[in-house]
Amino acid sequence: MEEIQTFLSGRIWLKEKTPFPLPTIEDYIQKGFIIPHKGIQSKQLSRILKSKQHHCRRCGFEQLSSFQCAKCKGPCLYCRHCIRMGRVSSCTVLITWSGPGIKQVPSHLFSWEGKLTPKQDLASKELLQSVRQNQSHLIHAVCGAGKTELLFPAVFDLLERGKRVCVATPRTDVVLELAPRFQQVFPQTVIHSLYGGSPEYTNYAQLIIATTHQLYRFEEAFDVIFVDEADAFPYTLDVTLQNAVNKAKKKAAAVHTITATPSDELLRQTVNKSVISGRFHGFPLPVPRFVGLWNYKKHIRIGAIPQKLKKWTMHCLHQNQPFLIFFPTIELMEQALPLFLILHSEILSVHAEDPNRKEKVLKLRERKVIGLLTTTILERGITIPDVQVAVVGADELIFTSSALIQIGGRVGRSIEYPNGDLVFFHHGISYAMDKAKETIEAHNKDSGFK
Amino acid sequence: MNCLICSTSFIESASWQKLFLIKPADVICNQCRSKFEKILKTKSENEWSGTIYEGALDSVKSFYTYNDWMKHVFQQYKFQLDVELAKIFVEDFRPLRQVQELIVPIPLHPEMLHERTFSQVDQFLIDANVPFKNVLSKTENRSQVGKTRKDRMSTELLFSVQENVQEQHIVLIDDLYTTGTTLHHAAFALKKAGAQTVRAITLIRV
Ligand SMILES: [Zn+2]
Ligand SMILES: [Zn+2]
Ligand SMILES: [Zn+2]
């Protein structure tokens, strides 16, 4: 009993895919401890036309696919949107727990030696107050402000009060970075970190660090959710992810957001807000330099690195400074890689589907390679001391102002190397480039820099 | 249109065939399409000579290699049960609409079919609008995995023939050609039941 309860509390799961035998599950359904739900839900749109709207019970997706099913012997709908978590179709059953709730015996240890800057400290206290009042709060903190640590007091307060807490983010990289930090600060707390391909836990965790995607598998589970990097792709574009957050929290639970680049809508929506415009180490944010790089695509295609970019790279190599070069497309990046390999053999490329992404970033951090060519996938969540950053084709549409601000946020993060070069190579200056530069300069001004 | 594999939206290049609805619009983007590797020349198979299956199968043709990309897509299709992905291969199976031979897909065992909810071989033909007949039935719900080559070549019957195939010309359809056991057993059973010719087409050659 206890095992099923801890596994299923707050989750919504495929009936056939739990770690428990089916007859046991059936027995619990009989006793009313587990509620079965149809995988695909339908609602009648019009009684006269008999038209129906269907959606996936797990992720809410509405554009379902249909096929002739050999199991239910007829037309069957299935959801492609969340298929990686095991397929939900008309003839599958999802289950949720409705038995007795988990009795929390809070025994948490808050072990953090660090110190907050006065600005962090203020924001942290404001957040704690909102959390206690159960009102949503926005932390607008520049890249490198140290936003994770200012969550610690609020999270500890919640854990101590027996609340179930989730820190969600759209990016797997961010989960991988946050999880060990939280585990270090709360050494006695069971923490699950969930992302595509993460281990399957069967025990109960009071604190969960997860990608927003993973929240499809929760229902009315959390007393509080913190959404970190709330503006990151694909969260802002994918309504089902935003619904997932709403579904995963208990009805009355507040959602708090933390980001360096809030959308106008987010700024409008939130009542309580803290702004941190300066970095924890007290140095200003690096301001981008704009450098024209005419016809760079053509140059790369015919097999030559444009002169200015080559010079920039050679400079990093001579100074022995690690570098990141961002490209607008995988295609262009892959055309460029062999050209860069002529300059130096220890340069790698990474993109979103690269299975070795983690290892490659680690190699750069450990100076086992000198530079990475990358798509926007590395715009957030990574810290590499003394890294120099260039964006090739900064005027391309994929580089929105927030993407450019985030990319710029990679530079000068560590206290040992608080400065660094940030270049936007372009074929014409875009509005997004201007906006990014203006925003960065405004933050610096707010922190007392000219 | 959003690509069935990478889900980025793409614009299909116009062509007169599509304009006159001779060729349906593609369901995946050019980039995803280009990662599949077509097999241009089929190598002949000698592994079965000297066994009782020699000559059972008249010829085998496969469309694609089992490269990493195909592995990835095929895994999503067959094991994550993403039925819709069968549409990617409509153009490959469509020419079968014109053939005079009887099209016979390799069946799943009924228990397996119930569990998987669809037959990954039938689905290619359904989506390509190719008429076919389920003439064979699988006798045992067992996989070939883990058996030695000798075991696989042994005489135990994997299929039984459910209908009269006397004097018939048959095209067997399967998803993967790995060792050829499945197809040779099926062809053997069909020839024994009186089929005149049996050739085979598979999506993938491992
Ligand atoms: Zn779904
Ligand atoms: Zn079904
Ligand atoms: Zn695609």
XYZ file of C-alpha atoms and ligand atoms in Angstrom:
659
model
C 0.000 0.000 0.000
C 2.610 2.477 1.065
C 4.683 1.853 -2.032
C 1.836 2.518 -4.429
C 0.777 5.542 -2.422
C 4.220 7.142 -2.491
C 4.639 6.351 -6.161
C 1.288 7.620 -7.328
C 0.632 10.599 -5.029
C 0.329 13.672 -7.220
C 1.111 11.747 -10.384
C -0.931 10.728 -13.394
C 0.379 7.500 -14.868
C -0.353 4.934 -17.561
C -2.125 2.075 -15.815
C -0.085 -0.544 -17.614
C 3.268 1.154 -17.021
C 3.558 1.322 -13.222
C 6.149 -0.769 -11.364
C 3.277 -2.701 -9.707
C 1.344 -5.793 -10.851
C -1.887 -5.050 -12.710
C -4.144 -7.107 -10.389
C -2.963 -4.981 -7.446
C -3.789 -1.806 -9.345
C -7.225 -3.221 -10.243
C -7.798 -4.069 -6.613
C -7.008 -0.485 -5.581
C -9.383 0.833 -8.222
C -12.111 -1.426 -6.735
C -11.396 -0.040 -3.284
C -11.499 3.536 -4.568
C -7.895 4.383 -3.742
C -7.024 4.779 -7.403
C -9.152 6.563 -9.981
C -8.997 5.452 -13.619
C -9.345 8.056 -16.377
C -9.858 7.625 -20.097
C -6.643 8.480 -21.934
C -8.496 10.577 -24.493
C -11.275 12.812 -23.195
C -14.078 14.103 -25.358
C -16.483 16.918 -24.957
C -19.580 17.508 -27.001
C -19.308 20.747 -28.945
C -22.697 20.726 -30.577
C -25.540 18.382 -29.808
C -27.145 18.847 -33.197
C -24.060 18.328 -35.322
C -22.782 15.654 -32.929
C -19.317 17.175 -33.284
C -16.850 16.427 -30.528
C -13.636 17.955 -29.319
C -11.024 15.490 -28.105
C -7.931 16.029 -26.023
C -5.206 14.041 -24.329
C -5.905 13.606 -20.618
C -2.196 13.812 -19.792
C -0.935 16.797 -21.802
C -4.109 18.453 -23.078
C -3.045 18.324 -26.733
C -5.993 18.527 -29.148
C -4.563 17.684 -32.589
C -4.835 13.945 -32.143
C -4.004 11.252 -34.691
C -6.332 8.393 -35.520
C -5.846 4.814 -36.681
C -7.678 1.486 -36.823
C -6.822 -0.106 -33.522
C -6.443 -3.860 -33.176
C -6.896 -3.653 -29.411
C -10.147 -1.703 -29.196
C -11.242 -2.978 -32.608
C -12.136 0.324 -34.168
C -11.020 3.859 -34.823
C -8.732 4.959 -32.011
C -7.183 8.358 -31.272
C -3.698 8.842 -29.896
C -1.555 11.753 -28.795
C 1.777 12.348 -30.533
C 2.603 15.312 -28.330
C 3.536 13.368 -25.203
C 4.203 10.009 -26.876
C 7.731 9.749 -25.454
C 6.240 9.152 -22.021
C 4.388 6.115 -23.342
C 1.521 6.454 -25.794
C -1.866 7.692 -24.613
C -4.723 6.515 -26.838
C -8.500 6.103 -26.652
C -8.061 2.610 -25.256
C -5.431 3.401 -22.638
C -6.224 4.192 -19.040
C -4.455 6.762 -16.901
C -4.589 6.508 -13.126
C -4.345 8.961 -10.242
C -4.191 8.438 -6.472
C -7.232 9.256 -4.382
C -6.405 7.338 -1.233
C -5.029 8.838 1.971
C -2.468 11.629 1.577
C 1.194 11.344 2.428
C 1.994 12.175 6.031
C 4.998 14.465 5.898
C 7.567 14.178 8.610
C 9.686 17.181 7.788
C 13.287 16.724 8.737
C 15.226 19.017 6.509
C 18.635 20.494 6.882
C 19.523 23.862 5.368
C 23.208 23.779 4.763
C 24.381 26.784 2.877
C 27.549 28.693 3.646
C 27.237 31.373 1.011
C 26.218 34.946 1.560
C 23.673 36.970 -0.343
C 24.491 40.429 -1.663
C 22.225 43.160 -0.212
C 20.171 43.140 -3.428
C 19.859 39.367 -3.476
C 18.960 39.434 0.182
C 16.190 41.975 -0.372
C 14.732 40.009 -3.296
C 14.994 36.797 -1.321
C 13.049 38.302 1.588
C 10.416 39.740 -0.745
C 10.007 36.337 -2.350
C 9.715 34.630 1.035
C 7.000 37.054 1.994
C 5.027 36.359 -1.200
C 5.461 32.628 -0.640
C 4.053 32.927 2.896
C 1.127 34.966 1.601
C 0.711 32.504 -1.287
C 0.862 35.259 -3.910
C 2.687 34.835 -7.186
C 6.005 36.608 -7.427
C 8.321 37.523 -10.309
C 12.069 37.675 -9.802
C 13.555 39.670 -12.638
C 17.284 39.149 -12.211
C 19.987 39.724 -14.814
C 22.147 36.820 -15.993
C 24.720 36.189 -13.307
C 22.751 37.896 -10.548
C 22.757 34.632 -8.630
C 19.070 33.873 -8.736
C 19.190 30.254 -7.644
C 20.556 30.980 -4.179
C 17.874 33.499 -3.407
C 15.291 30.718 -3.727
C 16.897 28.697 -0.946
C 15.283 30.436 2.062
C 11.803 30.265 0.503
C 12.211 26.604 -0.464
C 13.468 25.727 3.022
C 10.537 27.529 4.610
C 8.120 25.499 2.476
C 9.833 22.179 3.106
C 9.766 22.813 6.845
C 6.057 23.468 6.667
C 5.573 20.110 4.930
C 4.732 21.582 1.544
C 5.531 19.792 -1.699
C 7.651 22.012 -3.918
C 8.588 21.959 -7.584
C 11.269 23.951 -9.348
C 10.432 23.677 -13.042
C 12.293 24.933 -16.073
C 11.857 24.429 -19.803
C 15.485 23.388 -20.208
C 17.060 20.061 -19.373
C 20.456 21.771 -19.040
C 19.072 23.944 -16.281
C 17.644 20.924 -14.407
C 21.043 19.256 -14.598
C 22.692 22.350 -13.209
C 20.158 23.052 -10.454
C 19.632 19.561 -9.057
C 23.110 19.016 -7.551
C 23.085 22.521 -6.081
C 19.772 21.952 -4.324
C 20.884 18.542 -3.110
C 23.987 20.109 -1.588
C 21.994 22.806 0.176
C 19.302 20.366 1.393
C 21.364 17.237 2.086
C 18.620 15.400 4.010
C 15.820 16.070 1.568
C 14.718 13.515 -1.015
C 14.961 15.370 -4.323
C 13.960 13.984 -7.695
C 15.341 15.513 -10.832
C 13.147 14.735 -13.809
C 13.860 15.236 -17.501
C 13.552 13.158 -20.672
C 15.614 10.043 -20.004
C 16.045 10.608 -16.256
C 15.878 7.603 -13.906
C 12.388 6.409 -12.905
C 11.910 6.998 -9.210
C 9.406 5.011 -7.197
C 9.805 6.743 -3.842
C 8.289 10.027 -2.739
C 10.098 13.338 -3.042
C 9.000 16.516 -1.351
C 11.184 18.586 -3.656
C 11.190 18.014 -7.395
C 13.415 19.706 -9.965
C 11.899 19.028 -13.371
C 11.591 20.158 -16.940
C 8.169 21.673 -17.591
C 7.586 18.731 -19.944
C 7.740 16.299 -17.045
C 4.879 18.109 -15.348
C 2.478 16.420 -17.789
C 2.832 13.465 -15.443
C 1.672 15.314 -12.331
C -1.758 16.367 -11.180
C -2.602 18.584 -8.212
C 0.711 17.615 -6.725
C 2.454 20.796 -5.642
C 1.773 23.448 -3.041
C 4.176 25.799 -4.795
C 5.868 25.845 -8.196
C 8.845 28.001 -9.109
C 9.285 28.331 -12.871
C 12.896 29.146 -13.610
C 13.853 30.604 -17.016
C 10.139 31.014 -17.661
C 10.705 32.728 -20.984
C 12.825 29.971 -22.514
C 11.869 27.952 -25.559
C 9.561 26.083 -25.874
C 7.648 27.119 -22.766
C 6.431 30.456 -24.105
C 5.326 28.949 -27.426
C 3.724 25.752 -26.182
C 0.436 26.341 -24.405
C 0.291 22.732 -23.238
C 3.430 23.349 -21.152
C 1.837 26.313 -19.435
C -1.246 24.189 -18.836
C 1.006 21.480 -17.472
C 2.227 23.831 -14.762
C -1.336 24.728 -13.867
C -2.397 21.109 -13.785
C 0.590 19.987 -11.721
C -0.081 22.466 -8.923
C -2.818 22.229 -6.357
C -5.713 24.528 -7.136
C -4.796 27.204 -4.623
C -1.039 26.971 -5.165
C 0.931 30.008 -6.299
C 3.343 29.981 -9.236
C 6.485 32.075 -8.946
C 8.666 32.951 -11.901
C 12.355 33.692 -12.170
C 13.915 35.043 -15.333
C 16.494 37.426 -16.744
C 14.334 38.302 -19.705
C 10.641 38.513 -18.786
C 8.148 38.995 -21.594
C 5.987 42.108 -21.539
C 3.017 39.895 -20.762
C 4.705 38.364 -17.733
C 5.635 41.817 -16.459
C 2.020 42.886 -16.816
C 0.574 39.788 -15.126
C 2.565 39.637 -11.928
C 1.672 41.611 -8.845
C 4.729 41.125 -6.678
C 8.058 41.738 -8.268
C 11.732 42.005 -7.323
C 14.350 43.347 -9.717
C 18.064 42.666 -9.495
C 19.849 44.622 -12.181
C 23.433 43.902 -11.139
C 25.564 40.793 -10.945
C 26.493 39.163 -7.651
C 30.183 40.002 -8.105
C 29.452 43.695 -8.539
C 30.881 44.129 -12.043
C 28.761 45.475 -14.912
C 27.167 43.260 -17.559
C 29.287 42.937 -20.697
C 27.902 45.186 -23.427
C 27.887 43.675 -26.922
C 30.056 45.050 -29.724
C 28.428 45.088 -33.156
C 30.740 44.057 -35.972
C 29.665 43.846 -39.620
C 30.372 40.501 -41.245
C 29.122 40.856 -44.770
C 28.065 37.806 -46.730
C 29.283 35.499 -43.983
C 27.011 32.691 -45.179
C 28.493 32.754 -48.632
C 32.040 32.829 -47.290
C 31.422 29.853 -45.062
C 29.682 27.973 -47.824
C 32.591 28.353 -50.205
C 35.017 27.283 -47.483
C 36.464 30.355 -45.809
C 35.965 31.822 -42.345
C 35.246 35.553 -42.787
C 38.386 37.549 -41.902
C 37.031 39.365 -38.836
C 35.655 36.181 -37.327
C 38.905 34.375 -38.017
C 40.859 37.168 -36.349
C 38.584 37.052 -33.314
C 39.009 33.292 -33.006
C 42.772 33.470 -33.433
C 42.888 36.063 -30.674
C 41.062 33.713 -28.266
C 43.430 30.907 -29.254
C 46.516 33.049 -28.648
C 45.230 34.225 -25.282
C 44.237 30.633 -24.497
C 40.705 31.788 -23.623
C 37.794 29.354 -24.078
C 35.172 30.557 -26.525
C 31.616 29.950 -27.660
C 30.506 30.844 -31.170
C 26.749 30.842 -31.736
C 25.300 30.032 -35.157
C 21.740 30.613 -36.379
C 21.374 27.112 -37.919
C 22.881 23.657 -37.482
C 23.528 23.596 -41.201
C 25.732 26.702 -41.198
C 27.479 25.520 -38.054
C 28.312 22.184 -39.616
C 29.639 23.867 -42.728
C 31.842 26.045 -40.525
C 33.221 23.326 -38.229
C 35.837 21.863 -40.617
C 37.065 25.402 -41.327
C 37.555 26.064 -37.626
C 39.281 22.717 -37.197
C 42.012 23.999 -39.503
C 42.696 26.771 -36.962
C 42.770 24.410 -34.007
C 42.023 20.725 -33.611
C 40.288 21.017 -30.223
C 37.056 22.657 -31.317
C 33.711 20.859 -31.156
C 30.162 21.635 -32.233
C 26.945 21.035 -30.264
C 23.244 21.270 -31.011
C 19.949 20.345 -29.392
C 19.838 16.688 -30.410
C 23.480 16.062 -29.681
C 23.573 13.159 -27.188
C 27.028 14.263 -25.982
C 25.989 17.809 -25.205
C 26.659 17.530 -21.477
C 30.110 16.039 -21.974
C 31.097 18.633 -24.536
C 30.186 21.562 -22.286
C 32.087 19.893 -19.471
C 35.126 19.541 -21.732
C 35.080 23.264 -22.390
C 34.760 24.012 -18.685
C 37.671 21.720 -17.912
C 39.660 23.241 -20.779
C 39.935 19.918 -22.554
C 38.717 21.705 -25.643
C 39.318 25.361 -26.406
C 36.090 26.288 -28.156
C 32.559 25.216 -29.006
C 30.452 26.080 -31.991
C 26.816 25.969 -30.916
C 23.219 26.724 -31.802
C 21.026 28.710 -29.386
C 20.786 25.573 -27.227
C 23.638 26.828 -25.037
C 22.139 30.295 -24.557
C 21.331 29.562 -20.917
C 22.298 27.587 -17.894
C 26.011 27.245 -18.525
C 28.878 28.921 -16.713
C 32.394 28.736 -18.095
C 35.082 30.865 -16.450
C 36.771 33.363 -18.790
C 34.616 32.422 -21.779
C 34.571 34.763 -24.792
C 31.408 34.837 -26.870
C 30.653 35.601 -30.507
C 27.320 35.406 -32.306
C 27.517 34.843 -36.039
C 24.536 36.306 -37.863
C 23.174 38.051 -34.760
C 20.614 39.712 -37.027
C 18.946 36.387 -37.887
C 15.365 35.974 -36.618
C 16.226 33.135 -34.258
C 18.306 35.551 -32.189
C 15.532 37.418 -30.395
C 16.505 40.145 -27.976
C 16.066 37.788 -25.034
C 18.171 35.104 -26.739
C 20.927 37.699 -27.293
C 20.697 38.904 -23.685
C 20.939 35.309 -22.462
C 23.890 34.592 -24.741
C 25.600 37.744 -23.468
C 24.904 36.488 -19.955
C 27.457 33.689 -20.483
C 30.295 36.237 -20.408
C 32.046 37.360 -17.215
C 29.975 35.304 -14.786
C 32.711 34.213 -12.444
C 34.322 36.514 -9.936
C 37.814 35.560 -11.160
C 36.981 36.694 -14.695
C 34.188 39.277 -14.412
C 34.821 40.671 -17.915
C 35.073 39.202 -21.378
C 34.402 39.933 -24.989
C 30.879 39.766 -26.437
C 30.640 40.311 -30.198
C 27.561 40.290 -32.392
C 28.735 39.637 -35.954
C 25.996 40.670 -38.332
C 24.896 41.382 -41.863
C 22.873 44.436 -40.845
C 21.740 45.520 -37.382
C 18.380 44.131 -36.274
C 15.840 45.622 -33.899
C 16.478 42.701 -31.533
C 20.198 43.506 -31.423
C 19.489 47.122 -30.567
C 16.963 46.146 -27.931
C 19.364 43.673 -26.333
C 22.110 46.272 -26.143
C 19.773 48.933 -24.752
C 18.414 46.573 -22.112
C 21.897 45.570 -20.982
C 22.981 49.208 -20.789
C 19.843 50.111 -18.841
C 20.553 47.363 -16.274
C 24.110 48.644 -15.889
C 22.814 52.157 -15.395
C 20.357 50.941 -12.748
C 23.242 49.333 -10.905
C 25.125 52.608 -10.854
C 27.429 52.124 -13.848
C 27.648 54.684 -16.594
C 2.593 21.790 -42.701
C 4.570 20.540 -39.708
C 7.161 17.826 -40.208
C 6.017 14.505 -38.684
C 9.502 13.848 -37.365
C 11.064 17.134 -36.243
C 7.764 19.085 -36.077
C 9.244 22.245 -37.555
C 6.918 23.845 -40.016
C 8.036 23.653 -43.614
C 6.847 24.789 -47.000
C 6.659 22.154 -49.638
C 8.327 22.917 -52.922
C 5.753 23.123 -55.667
C 5.849 20.693 -58.531
C 3.443 19.986 -61.336
C 2.777 16.501 -59.958
C 1.614 17.916 -56.653
C -0.321 20.629 -58.429
C -2.382 18.023 -60.263
C -2.668 15.891 -57.138
C -0.758 13.054 -58.746
C 1.712 13.093 -55.897
C 0.522 13.845 -52.351
C 2.319 16.484 -50.285
C 5.241 15.200 -48.237
C 4.683 14.717 -44.507
C 8.289 15.398 -43.485
C 10.704 18.232 -44.237
C 13.516 17.974 -46.753
C 16.155 17.821 -44.078
C 14.559 14.837 -42.327
C 13.921 13.213 -45.709
C 17.544 13.542 -46.761
C 18.781 11.588 -43.752
C 17.264 8.327 -44.995
C 19.592 6.273 -47.124
C 18.077 4.483 -50.118
C 19.394 1.138 -51.275
C 20.202 1.310 -54.944
C 21.471 -2.196 -55.619
C 20.264 -5.358 -53.962
C 22.882 -7.946 -53.233
C 21.938 -11.534 -53.832
C 21.554 -13.920 -50.938
C 23.497 -17.191 -50.759
C 23.169 -17.869 -47.075
C 20.225 -20.169 -47.677
C 21.648 -22.303 -50.425
C 22.035 -25.878 -49.356
C 19.106 -25.678 -46.933
C 15.576 -26.807 -47.673
C 14.653 -23.135 -48.075
C 16.896 -22.722 -51.096
C 14.863 -21.307 -53.943
C 11.774 -20.668 -51.824
C 12.185 -16.930 -52.175
C 12.659 -15.790 -55.755
C 14.000 -12.313 -54.971
C 14.187 -9.715 -52.220
C 14.197 -5.981 -52.572
C 14.622 -3.445 -49.736
C 14.123 0.299 -49.872
C 16.383 1.679 -47.127
C 19.492 0.951 -45.089
C 19.205 0.677 -41.319
C 21.271 3.776 -40.602
C 21.077 5.618 -37.261
C 18.379 7.931 -38.535
C 16.209 5.033 -39.714
C 16.785 3.273 -36.386
C 15.573 6.356 -34.569
C 12.463 6.802 -36.727
C 11.661 3.103 -36.833
C 11.951 2.799 -33.059
C 9.439 5.610 -32.634
C 7.117 3.904 -35.106
C 7.268 0.318 -33.938
C 7.940 0.592 -30.231
C 6.542 3.976 -29.237
C 3.591 3.050 -31.451
C 3.568 6.265 -33.451
C 1.304 4.833 -36.167
C 1.217 8.020 -38.184
C 4.885 7.669 -39.141
C 3.882 4.990 -41.677
C 2.864 7.890 -43.914
C 6.526 8.768 -44.411
C 6.901 5.725 -46.657
C 3.745 6.043 -48.732
C 5.723 6.881 -51.879
C 7.791 3.713 -51.524
C 4.836 1.362 -51.314
C 2.506 3.154 -53.731
C 3.849 1.493 -56.904
C 2.521 -1.808 -55.501
C -0.951 -0.618 -56.429
C -0.068 -1.405 -60.035
C 1.247 -4.956 -59.648
C -0.814 -7.978 -60.648
C 0.577 -10.238 -57.924
C -1.127 -10.965 -54.628
C 0.272 -8.741 -51.870
C 0.793 -10.606 -48.601
C 2.129 -8.877 -45.486
C 4.067 -10.829 -42.861
C 1.608 -11.066 -39.951
C 2.062 -10.565 -36.235
C 0.932 -13.200 -33.781
C -2.602 -12.236 -32.631
C -1.419 -11.712 -29.057
C 1.355 -9.442 -30.248
C -1.052 -7.567 -32.508
C -3.382 -6.935 -29.591
C -0.518 -5.672 -27.499
C 0.962 -3.438 -30.212
C -2.498 -2.231 -31.346
C -1.445 -2.146 -35.000
C 0.509 -4.180 -37.489
C 3.523 -2.146 -38.513
C 3.650 -3.942 -41.867
C -0.062 -3.711 -42.788
C -0.009 -0.015 -41.913
C 2.443 0.828 -44.725
C 0.038 -0.767 -47.211
C -3.065 0.809 -45.678
C -1.576 4.302 -45.864
C -0.346 3.752 -49.423
C -3.766 2.440 -50.448
C -2.378 -0.871 -51.601
C -4.856 -3.779 -51.545
C -3.509 -6.805 -49.680
C -4.621 -10.110 -48.247
C -3.702 -11.622 -44.897
C -3.006 -15.119 -46.172
C -0.479 -16.135 -43.558
C -0.877 -16.598 -39.856
C 1.858 -16.726 -37.305
C 1.913 -19.999 -35.411
C 3.950 -19.013 -32.401
C 4.332 -15.812 -30.413
C 8.057 -16.001 -30.319
C 10.789 -13.759 -31.503
C 13.813 -14.856 -33.491
C 16.094 -13.032 -31.114
C 18.523 -15.184 -29.187
C 18.281 -18.184 -31.462
C 21.316 -19.557 -33.174
C 21.530 -19.533 -36.920
C 21.001 -23.262 -37.014
C 17.870 -22.915 -34.888
C 16.547 -20.262 -37.174
C 17.138 -22.328 -40.262
C 15.535 -25.391 -38.763
C 12.371 -26.817 -40.205
C 9.880 -25.761 -37.545
C 7.014 -23.912 -39.124
C 6.654 -20.239 -38.266
C 3.641 -19.674 -40.498
C 0.597 -21.469 -41.712
C -1.228 -20.655 -44.951
C -4.888 -19.782 -44.383
C -6.177 -19.526 -47.932
C -5.833 -21.169 -51.296
C -2.738 -19.855 -53.040
C -2.548 -22.456 -55.836
C -0.834 -21.086 -58.965
C -0.615 -17.631 -57.369
C 2.151 -15.054 -57.819
C 2.909 -13.465 -54.477
C 4.750 -10.411 -53.110
C 5.584 -10.727 -49.425
C 5.913 -7.480 -47.468
C 7.936 -7.066 -44.272
C 9.498 -4.221 -42.296
C 13.031 -5.478 -41.686
C 15.223 -7.928 -43.534
C 17.812 -9.087 -41.024
C 18.720 -12.730 -41.412
C 15.985 -13.583 -43.866
C 14.529 -16.295 -41.645
C 11.038 -14.871 -41.515
C 10.754 -14.347 -45.244
C 12.267 -17.696 -46.147
C 9.936 -19.541 -43.804
C 6.945 -17.663 -45.185
C 7.977 -18.252 -48.795
C 8.600 -21.912 -48.073
C 5.120 -22.303 -46.602
C 3.521 -20.514 -49.551
C 5.379 -22.536 -52.180
C 4.433 -25.721 -50.365
C 0.806 -24.601 -50.518
C 1.115 -24.271 -54.282
C 2.207 -20.684 -54.933
C 4.029 -20.327 -58.218
C 6.349 -17.382 -57.512
C 7.166 -15.596 -54.248
C 9.219 -12.421 -54.113
C 9.630 -10.077 -51.177
C 9.847 -6.374 -50.474
C 11.014 -4.937 -47.171
C 11.276 -1.362 -45.989
C 14.685 -1.852 -44.423
C 17.696 -4.024 -45.054
C 19.819 -4.434 -41.945
Zn -0.664 13.896 -24.750
Zn -7.389 1.477 -29.313
Zn 11.777 17.408 -40.247
